[in-house]
Amino acid sequence: MKQLVYINACIRGAESRTRKLAEAMLHELAQRYEITEIDLSNYDPGCITEDIFKRRQQIGLPEDDLRYGNKIATADLIVVAAPFWDMSFPAVLKAFIEHMCAPGLTFKYNPDGSNQGICRAEKMLYITTRGGLTKTGSRLDQGTSYLKAICWLWGIPQVKTFAVTGTDMCTPEELAEIMAKATEKGRALCRKL
Ligand SMILES: Cc1cc2nc3c(=O)[nH]c(=O)nc-3n(C[C@H](O)[C@H](O)[C@H](O)COP(=O)(O)O)c2cc1C
């Protein structure tokens, strides 16, 4: 069976609209993929400080980084779910990505000093919900642009953003309708992935 890594940065846990949407979409993908979840709402790798940096150089990568990095590098599809926070996503996701960006783990250096991604996946699916009306791909959507840059580094050719906007600009009834429609659309998208 194909392998899928699900990076869950939905900090609000079971309350999270992004998480509910992602879970419905993953339900479709579970027909064709074996799913490994990395739950960043309960796992914080921390920022790379001077101590950690030195330890990485002297001793090597920590076991968690190696385990998660290998999962990411060998996955056929990567799904990231994260609410839109402060024009991108919760900081724990940035910290986790920082840990995953190590030579030999998700990319390598060529003899001429250039980078080469070593991840197998053809695609990253980025699922998000936004309180306001920021458009995917606009200069204010730093979530998509950052993940695109990381996927370039890791050798993953395509990032598909699936976003719901305006979640904080409507009544609860309108929100329920918006989320129901988005869930159907998301499921249909996953049937084709
Ligand atoms: C800390 C924080 C920062 C946020 N920053 C933004 C933002 O920059 N732009 C925006 O449109 N919405 C922002 N929001 C609103 C969320 O994007 C919105 O409520 C989203 O649907 C939350 O998803 P969740 O239910 O999965 O947590 C923010 C919410 C929080 C709690």
PDB file of C-alpha atoms and ligand atoms in Angstrom:
ATOM      1  CA  MET A   1       0.000   0.000   0.000  1.00  0.00           C
ATOM      2  CA  LYS A   2       1.162   3.550  -0.683  1.00  0.00           C
ATOM      3  CA  GLN A   3       2.418   5.584   2.272  1.00  0.00           C
ATOM      4  CA  LEU A   4       0.977   8.921   3.426  1.00  0.00           C
ATOM      5  CA  VAL A   5       2.398  11.163   6.138  1.00  0.00           C
ATOM      6  CA  TYR A   6      -0.167  13.409   7.817  1.00  0.00           C
ATOM      7  CA  ILE A   7       1.385  16.397   9.598  1.00  0.00           C
ATOM      8  CA  ASN A   8      -1.309  17.675  11.923  1.00  0.00           C
ATOM      9  CA  ALA A   9      -0.662  21.192  13.244  1.00  0.00           C
ATOM     10  CA  CYS A  10      -4.255  21.833  14.317  1.00  0.00           C
ATOM     11  CA  ILE A  11      -3.529  23.255  17.750  1.00  0.00           C
ATOM     12  CA  ARG A  12      -7.144  23.459  18.885  1.00  0.00           C
ATOM     13  CA  GLY A  13      -7.429  19.680  18.788  1.00  0.00           C
ATOM     14  CA  ALA A  14     -10.924  18.233  18.457  1.00  0.00           C
ATOM     15  CA  GLU A  15     -12.409  21.764  18.237  1.00  0.00           C
ATOM     16  CA  SER A  16     -10.373  22.571  15.149  1.00  0.00           C
ATOM     17  CA  ARG A  17     -12.334  23.121  11.941  1.00  0.00           C
ATOM     18  CA  THR A  18      -9.193  22.473   9.918  1.00  0.00           C
ATOM     19  CA  ARG A  19      -8.702  19.148  11.652  1.00  0.00           C
ATOM     20  CA  LYS A  20     -12.311  18.066  11.056  1.00  0.00           C
ATOM     21  CA  LEU A  21     -11.971  18.938   7.367  1.00  0.00           C
ATOM     22  CA  ALA A  22      -8.621  17.146   7.106  1.00  0.00           C
ATOM     23  CA  GLU A  23      -9.957  14.043   8.829  1.00  0.00           C
ATOM     24  CA  ALA A  24     -12.871  13.798   6.407  1.00  0.00           C
ATOM     25  CA  MET A  25     -10.444  14.107   3.488  1.00  0.00           C
ATOM     26  CA  LEU A  26      -8.045  11.572   5.002  1.00  0.00           C
ATOM     27  CA  HIS A  27     -10.941   9.157   5.364  1.00  0.00           C
ATOM     28  CA  GLU A  28     -11.091   9.078   1.541  1.00  0.00           C
ATOM     29  CA  LEU A  29      -7.323   8.753   1.221  1.00  0.00           C
ATOM     30  CA  ALA A  30      -7.238   5.868   3.722  1.00  0.00           C
ATOM     31  CA  GLN A  31      -8.749   3.657   1.015  1.00  0.00           C
ATOM     32  CA  ARG A  32      -5.482   3.856  -0.921  1.00  0.00           C
ATOM     33  CA  TYR A  33      -2.836   4.978   1.561  1.00  0.00           C
ATOM     34  CA  GLU A  34      -1.440   3.746   4.835  1.00  0.00           C
ATOM     35  CA  ILE A  35      -1.441   6.870   7.031  1.00  0.00           C
ATOM     36  CA  THR A  36       1.191   7.855   9.583  1.00  0.00           C
ATOM     37  CA  GLU A  37       0.179  10.882  11.661  1.00  0.00           C
ATOM     38  CA  ILE A  38       2.643  13.313  13.178  1.00  0.00           C
ATOM     39  CA  ASP A  39       0.516  15.211  15.695  1.00  0.00           C
ATOM     40  CA  LEU A  40       2.121  18.578  16.375  1.00  0.00           C
ATOM     41  CA  SER A  41      -0.694  19.633  18.674  1.00  0.00           C
ATOM     42  CA  ASN A  42       0.886  17.266  21.178  1.00  0.00           C
ATOM     43  CA  TYR A  43       4.505  17.149  20.038  1.00  0.00           C
ATOM     44  CA  ASP A  44       6.728  20.214  19.950  1.00  0.00           C
ATOM     45  CA  PRO A  45      10.272  19.540  18.733  1.00  0.00           C
ATOM     46  CA  GLY A  46      11.310  23.053  19.842  1.00  0.00           C
ATOM     47  CA  CYS A  47      13.325  25.649  17.972  1.00  0.00           C
ATOM     48  CA  ILE A  48      16.910  24.807  17.064  1.00  0.00           C
ATOM     49  CA  THR A  49      18.981  26.570  19.721  1.00  0.00           C
ATOM     50  CA  GLU A  50      22.776  26.821  19.940  1.00  0.00           C
ATOM     51  CA  ASP A  51      22.943  23.659  22.068  1.00  0.00           C
ATOM     52  CA  ILE A  52      20.748  21.639  19.734  1.00  0.00           C
ATOM     53  CA  PHE A  53      22.663  22.926  16.697  1.00  0.00           C
ATOM     54  CA  LYS A  54      25.984  21.863  18.194  1.00  0.00           C
ATOM     55  CA  ARG A  55      24.614  18.472  19.234  1.00  0.00           C
ATOM     56  CA  ARG A  56      23.362  17.867  15.682  1.00  0.00           C
ATOM     57  CA  GLN A  57      26.856  18.593  14.338  1.00  0.00           C
ATOM     58  CA  GLN A  58      28.764  16.611  16.956  1.00  0.00           C
ATOM     59  CA  ILE A  59      26.498  13.644  17.691  1.00  0.00           C
ATOM     60  CA  GLY A  60      24.043  13.621  14.781  1.00  0.00           C
ATOM     61  CA  LEU A  61      20.309  14.018  14.484  1.00  0.00           C
ATOM     62  CA  PRO A  62      18.047  13.056  17.396  1.00  0.00           C
ATOM     63  CA  GLU A  63      16.104   9.822  17.005  1.00  0.00           C
ATOM     64  CA  ASP A  64      12.751  11.600  16.526  1.00  0.00           C
ATOM     65  CA  ASP A  65      14.144  13.718  13.686  1.00  0.00           C
ATOM     66  CA  LEU A  66      15.555  10.633  11.966  1.00  0.00           C
ATOM     67  CA  ARG A  67      12.333   8.671  12.370  1.00  0.00           C
ATOM     68  CA  TYR A  68      10.020  11.444  11.174  1.00  0.00           C
ATOM     69  CA  GLY A  69      12.424  12.557   8.447  1.00  0.00           C
ATOM     70  CA  ASN A  70      12.651   9.035   7.031  1.00  0.00           C
ATOM     71  CA  LYS A  71       8.860   8.757   7.044  1.00  0.00           C
ATOM     72  CA  ILE A  72       8.586  12.056   5.140  1.00  0.00           C
ATOM     73  CA  ALA A  73      11.345  11.179   2.670  1.00  0.00           C
ATOM     74  CA  THR A  74       9.791   7.818   1.762  1.00  0.00           C
ATOM     75  CA  ALA A  75       6.113   8.864   1.729  1.00  0.00           C
ATOM     76  CA  ASP A  76       4.141   8.851  -1.529  1.00  0.00           C
ATOM     77  CA  LEU A  77       1.960  11.748  -0.387  1.00  0.00           C
ATOM     78  CA  ILE A  78       2.334  14.340   2.362  1.00  0.00           C
ATOM     79  CA  VAL A  79      -0.713  16.018   3.884  1.00  0.00           C
ATOM     80  CA  VAL A  80      -0.302  19.085   6.083  1.00  0.00           C
ATOM     81  CA  ALA A  81      -3.284  20.390   8.061  1.00  0.00           C
ATOM     82  CA  ALA A  82      -2.867  23.702   9.843  1.00  0.00           C
ATOM     83  CA  PRO A  83      -5.124  26.667  10.635  1.00  0.00           C
ATOM     84  CA  PHE A  84      -4.152  30.011   9.107  1.00  0.00           C
ATOM     85  CA  TRP A  85      -2.377  31.837  11.942  1.00  0.00           C
ATOM     86  CA  ASP A  86      -0.651  35.187  11.620  1.00  0.00           C
ATOM     87  CA  MET A  87      -0.576  35.015   7.826  1.00  0.00           C
ATOM     88  CA  SER A  88       0.858  31.499   7.735  1.00  0.00           C
ATOM     89  CA  PHE A  89       0.463  28.709  10.306  1.00  0.00           C
ATOM     90  CA  PRO A  90       1.244  27.869  13.963  1.00  0.00           C
ATOM     91  CA  ALA A  91       4.935  28.184  14.848  1.00  0.00           C
ATOM     92  CA  VAL A  92       5.229  24.557  15.881  1.00  0.00           C
ATOM     93  CA  LEU A  93       4.942  23.602  12.213  1.00  0.00           C
ATOM     94  CA  LYS A  94       7.846  25.890  11.316  1.00  0.00           C
ATOM     95  CA  ALA A  95       9.888  24.402  14.183  1.00  0.00           C
ATOM     96  CA  PHE A  96       9.101  20.870  13.020  1.00  0.00           C
ATOM     97  CA  ILE A  97      10.047  21.685   9.414  1.00  0.00           C
ATOM     98  CA  GLU A  98      13.291  23.197  10.713  1.00  0.00           C
ATOM     99  CA  HIS A  99      14.099  19.832  12.300  1.00  0.00           C
ATOM    100  CA  MET A 100      13.252  18.013   9.066  1.00  0.00           C
ATOM    101  CA  CYS A 101      15.558  20.195   6.945  1.00  0.00           C
ATOM    102  CA  ALA A 102      18.814  18.345   7.480  1.00  0.00           C
ATOM    103  CA  PRO A 103      21.207  17.231   4.731  1.00  0.00           C
ATOM    104  CA  GLY A 104      20.826  13.509   4.173  1.00  0.00           C
ATOM    105  CA  LEU A 105      17.308  13.502   5.630  1.00  0.00           C
ATOM    106  CA  THR A 106      15.063  15.344   3.161  1.00  0.00           C
ATOM    107  CA  PHE A 107      17.653  16.836   0.781  1.00  0.00           C
ATOM    108  CA  LYS A 108      21.339  16.509  -0.001  1.00  0.00           C
ATOM    109  CA  TYR A 109      24.157  18.706  -1.239  1.00  0.00           C
ATOM    110  CA  ASN A 110      25.650  17.941  -4.640  1.00  0.00           C
ATOM    111  CA  PRO A 111      29.435  18.143  -5.093  1.00  0.00           C
ATOM    112  CA  ASP A 112      28.994  21.613  -6.679  1.00  0.00           C
ATOM    113  CA  GLY A 113      27.206  22.858  -3.550  1.00  0.00           C
ATOM    114  CA  SER A 114      23.700  22.911  -5.030  1.00  0.00           C
ATOM    115  CA  ASN A 115      20.724  21.310  -3.245  1.00  0.00           C
ATOM    116  CA  GLN A 116      18.885  18.225  -4.357  1.00  0.00           C
ATOM    117  CA  GLY A 117      15.664  17.062  -2.767  1.00  0.00           C
ATOM    118  CA  ILE A 118      15.532  13.385  -1.819  1.00  0.00           C
ATOM    119  CA  CYS A 119      11.842  13.005  -0.951  1.00  0.00           C
ATOM    120  CA  ARG A 120       9.819  10.562  -2.999  1.00  0.00           C
ATOM    121  CA  ALA A 121       6.389  12.254  -2.891  1.00  0.00           C
ATOM    122  CA  GLU A 122       5.066  13.885  -6.052  1.00  0.00           C
ATOM    123  CA  LYS A 123       2.743  16.131  -4.097  1.00  0.00           C
ATOM    124  CA  MET A 124       1.996  17.881  -0.807  1.00  0.00           C
ATOM    125  CA  LEU A 125      -1.633  18.582   0.049  1.00  0.00           C
ATOM    126  CA  TYR A 126      -1.958  21.568   2.394  1.00  0.00           C
ATOM    127  CA  ILE A 127      -5.332  21.873   4.113  1.00  0.00           C
ATOM    128  CA  THR A 128      -6.170  25.089   5.948  1.00  0.00           C
ATOM    129  CA  THR A 129      -9.034  27.247   7.148  1.00  0.00           C
ATOM    130  CA  ARG A 130      -8.774  31.026   7.359  1.00  0.00           C
ATOM    131  CA  GLY A 131     -10.821  33.333   9.554  1.00  0.00           C
ATOM    132  CA  GLY A 132     -10.564  36.141   7.000  1.00  0.00           C
ATOM    133  CA  LEU A 133     -10.591  36.349   3.238  1.00  0.00           C
ATOM    134  CA  THR A 134      -6.907  35.940   2.321  1.00  0.00           C
ATOM    135  CA  LYS A 135      -6.722  34.308  -1.099  1.00  0.00           C
ATOM    136  CA  THR A 136      -4.573  31.234  -1.720  1.00  0.00           C
ATOM    137  CA  GLY A 137      -1.419  32.236  -3.559  1.00  0.00           C
ATOM    138  CA  SER A 138      -1.758  35.931  -2.768  1.00  0.00           C
ATOM    139  CA  ARG A 139       1.253  37.692  -1.239  1.00  0.00           C
ATOM    140  CA  LEU A 140      -0.508  37.522   2.148  1.00  0.00           C
ATOM    141  CA  ASP A 141      -0.751  33.725   2.051  1.00  0.00           C
ATOM    142  CA  GLN A 142       2.641  32.947   3.518  1.00  0.00           C
ATOM    143  CA  GLY A 143       1.538  29.391   4.348  1.00  0.00           C
ATOM    144  CA  THR A 144       1.368  28.269   0.722  1.00  0.00           C
ATOM    145  CA  SER A 145       4.460  30.196  -0.364  1.00  0.00           C
ATOM    146  CA  TYR A 146       6.567  28.793   2.495  1.00  0.00           C
ATOM    147  CA  LEU A 147       5.453  25.204   1.914  1.00  0.00           C
ATOM    148  CA  LYS A 148       6.152  25.609  -1.821  1.00  0.00           C
ATOM    149  CA  ALA A 149       9.705  26.719  -1.031  1.00  0.00           C
ATOM    150  CA  ILE A 150      10.213  23.799   1.360  1.00  0.00           C
ATOM    151  CA  CYS A 151       8.856  21.344  -1.196  1.00  0.00           C
ATOM    152  CA  TRP A 152      11.339  22.750  -3.722  1.00  0.00           C
ATOM    153  CA  LEU A 153      14.123  22.015  -1.203  1.00  0.00           C
ATOM    154  CA  TRP A 154      12.819  18.527  -0.490  1.00  0.00           C
ATOM    155  CA  GLY A 155      12.289  17.656  -4.174  1.00  0.00           C
ATOM    156  CA  ILE A 156       8.481  17.538  -4.091  1.00  0.00           C
ATOM    157  CA  PRO A 157       7.239  19.074  -7.342  1.00  0.00           C
ATOM    158  CA  GLN A 158       3.709  20.138  -6.408  1.00  0.00           C
ATOM    159  CA  VAL A 159       1.857  21.783  -3.517  1.00  0.00           C
ATOM    160  CA  LYS A 160      -1.937  21.745  -3.659  1.00  0.00           C
ATOM    161  CA  THR A 161      -3.588  24.092  -1.165  1.00  0.00           C
ATOM    162  CA  PHE A 162      -7.155  23.328  -0.139  1.00  0.00           C
ATOM    163  CA  ALA A 163      -8.431  26.315   1.823  1.00  0.00           C
ATOM    164  CA  VAL A 164     -11.674  27.485   3.351  1.00  0.00           C
ATOM    165  CA  THR A 165     -11.877  31.247   3.951  1.00  0.00           C
ATOM    166  CA  GLY A 166     -14.073  33.491   6.062  1.00  0.00           C
ATOM    167  CA  THR A 167     -14.605  31.047   8.943  1.00  0.00           C
ATOM    168  CA  ASP A 168     -14.712  33.911  11.441  1.00  0.00           C
ATOM    169  CA  MET A 169     -16.891  36.174   9.331  1.00  0.00           C
ATOM    170  CA  CYS A 170     -20.197  34.331   9.421  1.00  0.00           C
ATOM    171  CA  THR A 171     -22.931  33.027  11.700  1.00  0.00           C
ATOM    172  CA  PRO A 172     -22.629  29.497  13.135  1.00  0.00           C
ATOM    173  CA  GLU A 173     -25.316  28.348  10.676  1.00  0.00           C
ATOM    174  CA  GLU A 174     -23.463  29.830   7.707  1.00  0.00           C
ATOM    175  CA  LEU A 175     -20.226  28.287   8.949  1.00  0.00           C
ATOM    176  CA  ALA A 176     -21.833  24.846   9.201  1.00  0.00           C
ATOM    177  CA  GLU A 177     -22.964  25.187   5.588  1.00  0.00           C
ATOM    178  CA  ILE A 178     -19.567  26.451   4.380  1.00  0.00           C
ATOM    179  CA  MET A 179     -17.774  23.578   6.125  1.00  0.00           C
ATOM    180  CA  ALA A 180     -20.228  20.959   4.834  1.00  0.00           C
ATOM    181  CA  LYS A 181     -19.714  22.154   1.240  1.00  0.00           C
ATOM    182  CA  ALA A 182     -15.938  22.298   1.695  1.00  0.00           C
ATOM    183  CA  THR A 183     -15.890  18.783   3.147  1.00  0.00           C
ATOM    184  CA  GLU A 184     -17.707  17.408   0.096  1.00  0.00           C
ATOM    185  CA  LYS A 185     -15.362  19.281  -2.249  1.00  0.00           C
ATOM    186  CA  GLY A 186     -12.333  18.092  -0.277  1.00  0.00           C
ATOM    187  CA  ARG A 187     -13.481  14.485  -0.369  1.00  0.00           C
ATOM    188  CA  ALA A 188     -13.996  14.697  -4.131  1.00  0.00           C
ATOM    189  CA  LEU A 189     -10.496  16.129  -4.525  1.00  0.00           C
ATOM    190  CA  CYS A 190      -9.014  13.260  -2.500  1.00  0.00           C
ATOM    191  CA  ARG A 191     -10.771  10.645  -4.608  1.00  0.00           C
ATOM    192  CA  LYS A 192      -8.733  11.988  -7.562  1.00  0.00           C
ATOM    193  CA  LEU A 193      -5.380  12.315  -5.758  1.00  0.00           C
TER     194      LEU A 193
HETATM  195  C1  LIG B   1      -3.564  32.740  17.039  1.00  0.00           C
HETATM  196  C2  LIG B   1      -4.478  32.943  15.852  1.00  0.00           C
HETATM  197  C3  LIG B   1      -4.035  33.648  14.761  1.00  0.00           C
HETATM  198  C4  LIG B   1      -4.870  33.849  13.646  1.00  0.00           C
HETATM  199  N1  LIG B   1      -4.412  34.551  12.555  1.00  0.00           N
HETATM  200  C5  LIG B   1      -5.212  34.746  11.483  1.00  0.00           C
HETATM  201  C6  LIG B   1      -4.754  35.483  10.342  1.00  0.00           C
HETATM  202  O1  LIG B   1      -3.630  35.969  10.278  1.00  0.00           O
HETATM  203  N2  LIG B   1      -5.612  35.640   9.300  1.00  0.00           N
HETATM  204  C7  LIG B   1      -6.885  35.107   9.302  1.00  0.00           C
HETATM  205  O2  LIG B   1      -7.602  35.267   8.319  1.00  0.00           O
HETATM  206  N3  LIG B   1      -7.331  34.396  10.373  1.00  0.00           N
HETATM  207  C8  LIG B   1      -6.528  34.204  11.459  1.00  0.00           C
HETATM  208  N4  LIG B   1      -6.983  33.489  12.542  1.00  0.00           N
HETATM  209  C9  LIG B   1      -8.321  32.859  12.471  1.00  0.00           C
HETATM  210  C10 LIG B   1      -8.212  31.394  12.031  1.00  0.00           C
HETATM  211  O3  LIG B   1      -7.543  31.286  10.789  1.00  0.00           O
HETATM  212  C11 LIG B   1      -9.583  30.736  11.872  1.00  0.00           C
HETATM  213  O4  LIG B   1     -10.346  30.887  13.044  1.00  0.00           O
HETATM  214  C12 LIG B   1      -9.424  29.268  11.511  1.00  0.00           C
HETATM  215  O5  LIG B   1     -10.622  28.759  10.978  1.00  0.00           O
HETATM  216  C13 LIG B   1      -9.023  28.475  12.742  1.00  0.00           C
HETATM  217  O6  LIG B   1      -8.930  27.123  12.420  1.00  0.00           O
HETATM  218  P1  LIG B   1      -9.155  25.959  13.503  1.00  0.00           P
HETATM  219  O7  LIG B   1     -10.624  25.921  13.815  1.00  0.00           O
HETATM  220  O8  LIG B   1      -8.691  24.752  12.766  1.00  0.00           O
HETATM  221  O9  LIG B   1      -8.321  26.283  14.688  1.00  0.00           O
HETATM  222  C14 LIG B   1      -6.184  33.306  13.655  1.00  0.00           C
HETATM  223  C15 LIG B   1      -6.628  32.580  14.781  1.00  0.00           C
HETATM  224  C16 LIG B   1      -5.794  32.410  15.870  1.00  0.00           C
HETATM  225  C17 LIG B   1      -6.301  31.634  17.078  1.00  0.00           C
END
